[in-house]
Amino acid sequence: MKRVAVYPGSFDPVTNGHLDIIRRACGIFSEVVVAVLHNRTKKALFSPDERLELIRANLKGLKNVRVDSFSGLLVDYMKKNNISVAIRGLRAVSDLEYEFQIAHTNRSLYNKMETVFLMPSDKYVYLSSSMVREVASFGGKFTAFIPRNVARALARKNREKAV
Ligand code: ADP
């Protein structure tokens, strides 16, 4: 049986922690859809198209993954695409309460839905997109934790901001 899972998130921008979760998910599921949330009310650093492209360029070599974007409720996206499993990354206990809330809320909206939590390598436990954005905005280098195209894109954003 084909087991498809969606990995939803903002990915603003994608980090090595996200890519670690994607690789692990690809080893478990027959197909993984990385779904970039386009939240119209939350200001993101990168546009949905930029975020999609930054992810896509790092998935070469993985055969069972594709990238998509969505807006609105995750459960509506899942119902429409006939997907019942969502993957979330769990870094530390501090993620748990928030993730529990989301998982139970989602299930109350779509009772067939299962949320599967995957843990990244311990190298990435303290890594988040918001930390990456913050460090990059002050010109800091985070190269061990982000793919090269993301480092370049962050530097470009900083230059645009400076003019
Ligand atoms: P959000 O959906 O809260 O904006 P993100 O888009 O950053 O979060 O992340 C999407 C998913 O990836 C979430 O489940 C988040 O917990 C997880 N995640 C984020 N950073 C990491 C990391 N360094 N290691 C593992 N999982 C992560």
PDB file of C-alpha atoms and ligand atoms in Angstrom:
ATOM      1  CA  MET A   1       0.000   0.000   0.000  1.00  0.00           C
ATOM      2  CA  LYS A   2       1.272   3.444  -0.906  1.00  0.00           C
ATOM      3  CA  ARG A   3       1.813   5.539   2.228  1.00  0.00           C
ATOM      4  CA  VAL A   4       1.893   9.262   1.532  1.00  0.00           C
ATOM      5  CA  ALA A   5       2.769  11.830   4.188  1.00  0.00           C
ATOM      6  CA  VAL A   6       2.781  15.591   4.158  1.00  0.00           C
ATOM      7  CA  TYR A   7       5.452  17.612   5.959  1.00  0.00           C
ATOM      8  CA  PRO A   8       3.898  21.056   6.468  1.00  0.00           C
ATOM      9  CA  GLY A   9       5.597  24.195   7.707  1.00  0.00           C
ATOM     10  CA  SER A  10       6.642  27.741   6.996  1.00  0.00           C
ATOM     11  CA  PHE A  11      10.220  26.833   6.003  1.00  0.00           C
ATOM     12  CA  ASP A  12      11.224  30.510   6.133  1.00  0.00           C
ATOM     13  CA  PRO A  13      13.913  29.468   5.240  1.00  0.00           C
ATOM     14  CA  VAL A  14      14.554  25.724   5.116  1.00  0.00           C
ATOM     15  CA  THR A  15      17.361  24.594   7.453  1.00  0.00           C
ATOM     16  CA  ASN A  16      19.473  21.453   7.734  1.00  0.00           C
ATOM     17  CA  GLY A  17      17.105  20.428  10.555  1.00  0.00           C
ATOM     18  CA  HIS A  18      14.143  20.393   8.155  1.00  0.00           C
ATOM     19  CA  LEU A  19      16.217  18.521   5.547  1.00  0.00           C
ATOM     20  CA  ASP A  20      17.185  15.952   8.183  1.00  0.00           C
ATOM     21  CA  ILE A  21      13.484  15.335   8.923  1.00  0.00           C
ATOM     22  CA  ILE A  22      12.672  15.096   5.193  1.00  0.00           C
ATOM     23  CA  ARG A  23      15.395  12.453   4.687  1.00  0.00           C
ATOM     24  CA  ARG A  24      14.147  10.423   7.632  1.00  0.00           C
ATOM     25  CA  ALA A  25      10.541  10.667   6.391  1.00  0.00           C
ATOM     26  CA  CYS A  26      11.590   9.529   2.912  1.00  0.00           C
ATOM     27  CA  GLY A  27      13.007   6.373   4.491  1.00  0.00           C
ATOM     28  CA  ILE A  28       9.659   5.559   6.091  1.00  0.00           C
ATOM     29  CA  PHE A  29       6.968   6.690   3.639  1.00  0.00           C
ATOM     30  CA  SER A  30       6.520   5.851  -0.036  1.00  0.00           C
ATOM     31  CA  GLU A  31       5.957   9.503  -0.870  1.00  0.00           C
ATOM     32  CA  VAL A  32       6.597  12.702   1.087  1.00  0.00           C
ATOM     33  CA  VAL A  33       5.057  16.033   0.147  1.00  0.00           C
ATOM     34  CA  VAL A  34       6.813  19.034   1.672  1.00  0.00           C
ATOM     35  CA  ALA A  35       4.028  21.620   1.894  1.00  0.00           C
ATOM     36  CA  VAL A  36       5.005  25.259   2.327  1.00  0.00           C
ATOM     37  CA  LEU A  37       2.403  27.250   4.204  1.00  0.00           C
ATOM     38  CA  HIS A  38       1.528  30.547   2.599  1.00  0.00           C
ATOM     39  CA  ASN A  39       0.161  32.482   5.549  1.00  0.00           C
ATOM     40  CA  ARG A  40      -1.205  35.782   4.271  1.00  0.00           C
ATOM     41  CA  THR A  41      -1.398  37.352   7.723  1.00  0.00           C
ATOM     42  CA  LYS A  42       2.170  36.487   8.803  1.00  0.00           C
ATOM     43  CA  LYS A  43       4.983  38.425   7.223  1.00  0.00           C
ATOM     44  CA  ALA A  44       7.640  36.038   5.940  1.00  0.00           C
ATOM     45  CA  LEU A  45      11.195  36.896   4.918  1.00  0.00           C
ATOM     46  CA  PHE A  46      10.978  34.767   1.759  1.00  0.00           C
ATOM     47  CA  SER A  47       8.019  34.551  -0.619  1.00  0.00           C
ATOM     48  CA  PRO A  48       6.318  31.138  -0.977  1.00  0.00           C
ATOM     49  CA  ASP A  49       7.977  30.667  -4.398  1.00  0.00           C
ATOM     50  CA  GLU A  50      11.417  31.491  -3.003  1.00  0.00           C
ATOM     51  CA  ARG A  51      10.891  29.089  -0.084  1.00  0.00           C
ATOM     52  CA  LEU A  52       9.763  26.325  -2.451  1.00  0.00           C
ATOM     53  CA  GLU A  53      12.794  26.806  -4.685  1.00  0.00           C
ATOM     54  CA  LEU A  54      15.229  26.861  -1.735  1.00  0.00           C
ATOM     55  CA  ILE A  55      13.807  23.504  -0.597  1.00  0.00           C
ATOM     56  CA  ARG A  56      13.569  21.953  -4.069  1.00  0.00           C
ATOM     57  CA  ALA A  57      17.240  22.594  -4.859  1.00  0.00           C
ATOM     58  CA  ASN A  58      18.184  20.495  -1.820  1.00  0.00           C
ATOM     59  CA  LEU A  59      16.098  17.445  -2.636  1.00  0.00           C
ATOM     60  CA  LYS A  60      18.040  16.166  -5.620  1.00  0.00           C
ATOM     61  CA  GLY A  61      18.928  12.540  -5.001  1.00  0.00           C
ATOM     62  CA  LEU A  62      15.738  11.892  -3.036  1.00  0.00           C
ATOM     63  CA  LYS A  63      13.281  10.193  -5.357  1.00  0.00           C
ATOM     64  CA  ASN A  64      10.112   9.994  -3.288  1.00  0.00           C
ATOM     65  CA  VAL A  65       9.685  13.631  -2.324  1.00  0.00           C
ATOM     66  CA  ARG A  66       7.998  16.615  -3.936  1.00  0.00           C
ATOM     67  CA  VAL A  67       7.284  20.187  -2.932  1.00  0.00           C
ATOM     68  CA  ASP A  68       3.962  22.000  -2.914  1.00  0.00           C
ATOM     69  CA  SER A  69       2.444  25.040  -1.236  1.00  0.00           C
ATOM     70  CA  PHE A  70      -0.877  25.650   0.442  1.00  0.00           C
ATOM     71  CA  SER A  71      -2.806  28.318   2.270  1.00  0.00           C
ATOM     72  CA  GLY A  72      -5.623  27.918   4.755  1.00  0.00           C
ATOM     73  CA  LEU A  73      -6.070  24.879   6.947  1.00  0.00           C
ATOM     74  CA  LEU A  74      -3.705  21.926   6.711  1.00  0.00           C
ATOM     75  CA  VAL A  75      -6.622  19.512   7.160  1.00  0.00           C
ATOM     76  CA  ASP A  76      -8.361  20.971   4.090  1.00  0.00           C
ATOM     77  CA  TYR A  77      -5.178  20.495   2.046  1.00  0.00           C
ATOM     78  CA  MET A  78      -4.903  16.911   3.323  1.00  0.00           C
ATOM     79  CA  LYS A  79      -8.529  16.028   2.579  1.00  0.00           C
ATOM     80  CA  LYS A  80      -8.287  17.512  -0.898  1.00  0.00           C
ATOM     81  CA  ASN A  81      -5.127  15.549  -1.652  1.00  0.00           C
ATOM     82  CA  ASN A  82      -6.242  12.376   0.077  1.00  0.00           C
ATOM     83  CA  ILE A  83      -3.373  12.390   2.586  1.00  0.00           C
ATOM     84  CA  SER A  84      -3.988  11.284   6.166  1.00  0.00           C
ATOM     85  CA  VAL A  85      -0.497  11.470   7.718  1.00  0.00           C
ATOM     86  CA  ALA A  86       1.301  14.672   8.689  1.00  0.00           C
ATOM     87  CA  ILE A  87       4.920  14.737   9.817  1.00  0.00           C
ATOM     88  CA  ARG A  88       6.224  17.215  12.353  1.00  0.00           C
ATOM     89  CA  GLY A  89       9.704  17.567  13.724  1.00  0.00           C
ATOM     90  CA  LEU A  90      10.243  17.411  17.477  1.00  0.00           C
ATOM     91  CA  ARG A  91      13.378  19.095  18.703  1.00  0.00           C
ATOM     92  CA  ALA A  92      12.977  19.268  22.451  1.00  0.00           C
ATOM     93  CA  VAL A  93      10.349  19.032  25.147  1.00  0.00           C
ATOM     94  CA  SER A  94       9.703  22.719  24.528  1.00  0.00           C
ATOM     95  CA  ASP A  95       8.169  21.841  21.116  1.00  0.00           C
ATOM     96  CA  LEU A  96       5.863  19.288  22.637  1.00  0.00           C
ATOM     97  CA  GLU A  97       3.119  21.412  24.117  1.00  0.00           C
ATOM     98  CA  TYR A  98       2.631  23.459  20.965  1.00  0.00           C
ATOM     99  CA  GLU A  99       2.772  20.373  18.745  1.00  0.00           C
ATOM    100  CA  PHE A 100       0.266  18.531  20.958  1.00  0.00           C
ATOM    101  CA  GLN A 101      -2.125  21.421  20.632  1.00  0.00           C
ATOM    102  CA  ILE A 102      -1.840  21.474  16.851  1.00  0.00           C
ATOM    103  CA  ALA A 103      -2.086  17.688  16.512  1.00  0.00           C
ATOM    104  CA  HIS A 104      -5.212  17.425  18.655  1.00  0.00           C
ATOM    105  CA  THR A 105      -6.842  20.440  17.032  1.00  0.00           C
ATOM    106  CA  ASN A 106      -6.163  18.980  13.600  1.00  0.00           C
ATOM    107  CA  ARG A 107      -7.593  15.623  14.608  1.00  0.00           C
ATOM    108  CA  SER A 108     -10.729  17.249  15.951  1.00  0.00           C
ATOM    109  CA  LEU A 109     -11.167  18.745  12.469  1.00  0.00           C
ATOM    110  CA  TYR A 110     -10.233  15.563  10.571  1.00  0.00           C
ATOM    111  CA  ASN A 111     -10.549  12.372  12.564  1.00  0.00           C
ATOM    112  CA  LYS A 112      -8.651  10.203  10.052  1.00  0.00           C
ATOM    113  CA  MET A 113      -5.567  12.301  10.506  1.00  0.00           C
ATOM    114  CA  GLU A 114      -2.432  10.948  12.200  1.00  0.00           C
ATOM    115  CA  THR A 115       0.500  13.144  13.191  1.00  0.00           C
ATOM    116  CA  VAL A 116       3.884  11.438  13.178  1.00  0.00           C
ATOM    117  CA  PHE A 117       6.727  13.077  15.092  1.00  0.00           C
ATOM    118  CA  LEU A 118      10.296  12.583  13.989  1.00  0.00           C
ATOM    119  CA  MET A 119      13.433  13.650  15.857  1.00  0.00           C
ATOM    120  CA  PRO A 120      16.312  15.249  14.011  1.00  0.00           C
ATOM    121  CA  SER A 121      19.979  14.544  14.651  1.00  0.00           C
ATOM    122  CA  ASP A 122      21.061  16.130  17.957  1.00  0.00           C
ATOM    123  CA  LYS A 123      23.160  18.647  15.959  1.00  0.00           C
ATOM    124  CA  TYR A 124      19.934  20.363  14.934  1.00  0.00           C
ATOM    125  CA  VAL A 125      18.048  20.336  18.199  1.00  0.00           C
ATOM    126  CA  TYR A 126      18.614  24.047  18.851  1.00  0.00           C
ATOM    127  CA  LEU A 127      18.127  25.123  15.266  1.00  0.00           C
ATOM    128  CA  SER A 128      15.129  27.098  14.046  1.00  0.00           C
ATOM    129  CA  SER A 129      14.349  29.265  11.014  1.00  0.00           C
ATOM    130  CA  SER A 130      13.742  32.252  13.286  1.00  0.00           C
ATOM    131  CA  MET A 131      17.227  31.876  14.811  1.00  0.00           C
ATOM    132  CA  VAL A 132      18.727  31.636  11.336  1.00  0.00           C
ATOM    133  CA  ARG A 133      16.895  34.822  10.236  1.00  0.00           C
ATOM    134  CA  GLU A 134      17.983  36.657  13.363  1.00  0.00           C
ATOM    135  CA  VAL A 135      21.658  35.695  13.096  1.00  0.00           C
ATOM    136  CA  ALA A 136      21.709  36.433   9.353  1.00  0.00           C
ATOM    137  CA  SER A 137      20.123  39.854   9.816  1.00  0.00           C
ATOM    138  CA  PHE A 138      23.182  40.858  11.841  1.00  0.00           C
ATOM    139  CA  GLY A 139      25.551  39.470   9.240  1.00  0.00           C
ATOM    140  CA  GLY A 140      26.357  36.310  11.230  1.00  0.00           C
ATOM    141  CA  LYS A 141      27.271  33.109   9.397  1.00  0.00           C
ATOM    142  CA  PHE A 142      25.314  29.976  10.108  1.00  0.00           C
ATOM    143  CA  THR A 143      26.810  27.842   7.380  1.00  0.00           C
ATOM    144  CA  ALA A 144      26.956  24.571   9.332  1.00  0.00           C
ATOM    145  CA  PHE A 145      23.192  24.683   9.804  1.00  0.00           C
ATOM    146  CA  ILE A 146      21.799  25.853   6.486  1.00  0.00           C
ATOM    147  CA  PRO A 147      22.301  24.709   2.913  1.00  0.00           C
ATOM    148  CA  ARG A 148      24.542  26.835   0.691  1.00  0.00           C
ATOM    149  CA  ASN A 149      21.724  28.236  -1.445  1.00  0.00           C
ATOM    150  CA  VAL A 150      19.970  29.460   1.728  1.00  0.00           C
ATOM    151  CA  ALA A 151      23.149  31.199   2.936  1.00  0.00           C
ATOM    152  CA  ARG A 152      23.413  32.933  -0.452  1.00  0.00           C
ATOM    153  CA  ALA A 153      19.731  33.924  -0.437  1.00  0.00           C
ATOM    154  CA  LEU A 154      20.032  35.375   3.098  1.00  0.00           C
ATOM    155  CA  ALA A 155      23.092  37.403   2.095  1.00  0.00           C
ATOM    156  CA  ARG A 156      21.148  38.692  -0.933  1.00  0.00           C
ATOM    157  CA  LYS A 157      18.230  39.752   1.307  1.00  0.00           C
ATOM    158  CA  ASN A 158      20.678  41.629   3.562  1.00  0.00           C
ATOM    159  CA  ARG A 159      22.170  43.461   0.600  1.00  0.00           C
ATOM    160  CA  GLU A 160      18.680  44.411  -0.655  1.00  0.00           C
ATOM    161  CA  LYS A 161      17.822  45.729   2.799  1.00  0.00           C
ATOM    162  CA  ALA A 162      20.997  47.827   2.890  1.00  0.00           C
ATOM    163  CA  VAL A 163      20.176  49.765  -0.298  1.00  0.00           C
TER     164      VAL A 163
HETATM  165  P1  ADP B   1       6.301  26.399  11.877  1.00  0.00           P
HETATM  166  O1  ADP B   1       5.374  25.478  11.166  1.00  0.00           O
HETATM  167  O2  ADP B   1       6.103  26.454  13.371  1.00  0.00           O
HETATM  168  O3  ADP B   1       6.525  27.730  11.238  1.00  0.00           O
HETATM  169  P2  ADP B   1       8.705  25.464  10.665  1.00  0.00           P
HETATM  170  O4  ADP B   1       8.193  25.758   9.365  1.00  0.00           O
HETATM  171  O5  ADP B   1      10.010  26.102  11.039  1.00  0.00           O
HETATM  172  O6  ADP B   1       7.713  25.687  11.833  1.00  0.00           O
HETATM  173  O7  ADP B   1       8.927  23.912  10.810  1.00  0.00           O
HETATM  174  C1  ADP B   1       8.078  22.935  10.297  1.00  0.00           C
HETATM  175  C2  ADP B   1       8.267  21.693  11.121  1.00  0.00           C
HETATM  176  O8  ADP B   1       9.644  21.372  11.200  1.00  0.00           O
HETATM  177  C3  ADP B   1       7.792  21.803  12.567  1.00  0.00           C
HETATM  178  O9  ADP B   1       7.287  20.549  12.949  1.00  0.00           O
HETATM  179  C4  ADP B   1       9.048  22.098  13.337  1.00  0.00           C
HETATM  180  O10 ADP B   1       8.965  21.621  14.671  1.00  0.00           O
HETATM  181  C5  ADP B   1      10.049  21.291  12.548  1.00  0.00           C
HETATM  182  N1  ADP B   1      11.397  21.804  12.679  1.00  0.00           N
HETATM  183  C6  ADP B   1      11.835  23.072  12.591  1.00  0.00           C
HETATM  184  N2  ADP B   1      13.174  23.161  12.790  1.00  0.00           N
HETATM  185  C7  ADP B   1      13.585  21.889  13.027  1.00  0.00           C
HETATM  186  C8  ADP B   1      14.848  21.298  13.361  1.00  0.00           C
HETATM  187  N3  ADP B   1      15.947  22.017  13.522  1.00  0.00           N
HETATM  188  N4  ADP B   1      14.885  19.976  13.532  1.00  0.00           N
HETATM  189  C9  ADP B   1      13.766  19.224  13.419  1.00  0.00           C
HETATM  190  N5  ADP B   1      12.544  19.706  13.143  1.00  0.00           N
HETATM  191  C10 ADP B   1      12.457  21.022  12.951  1.00  0.00           C
END
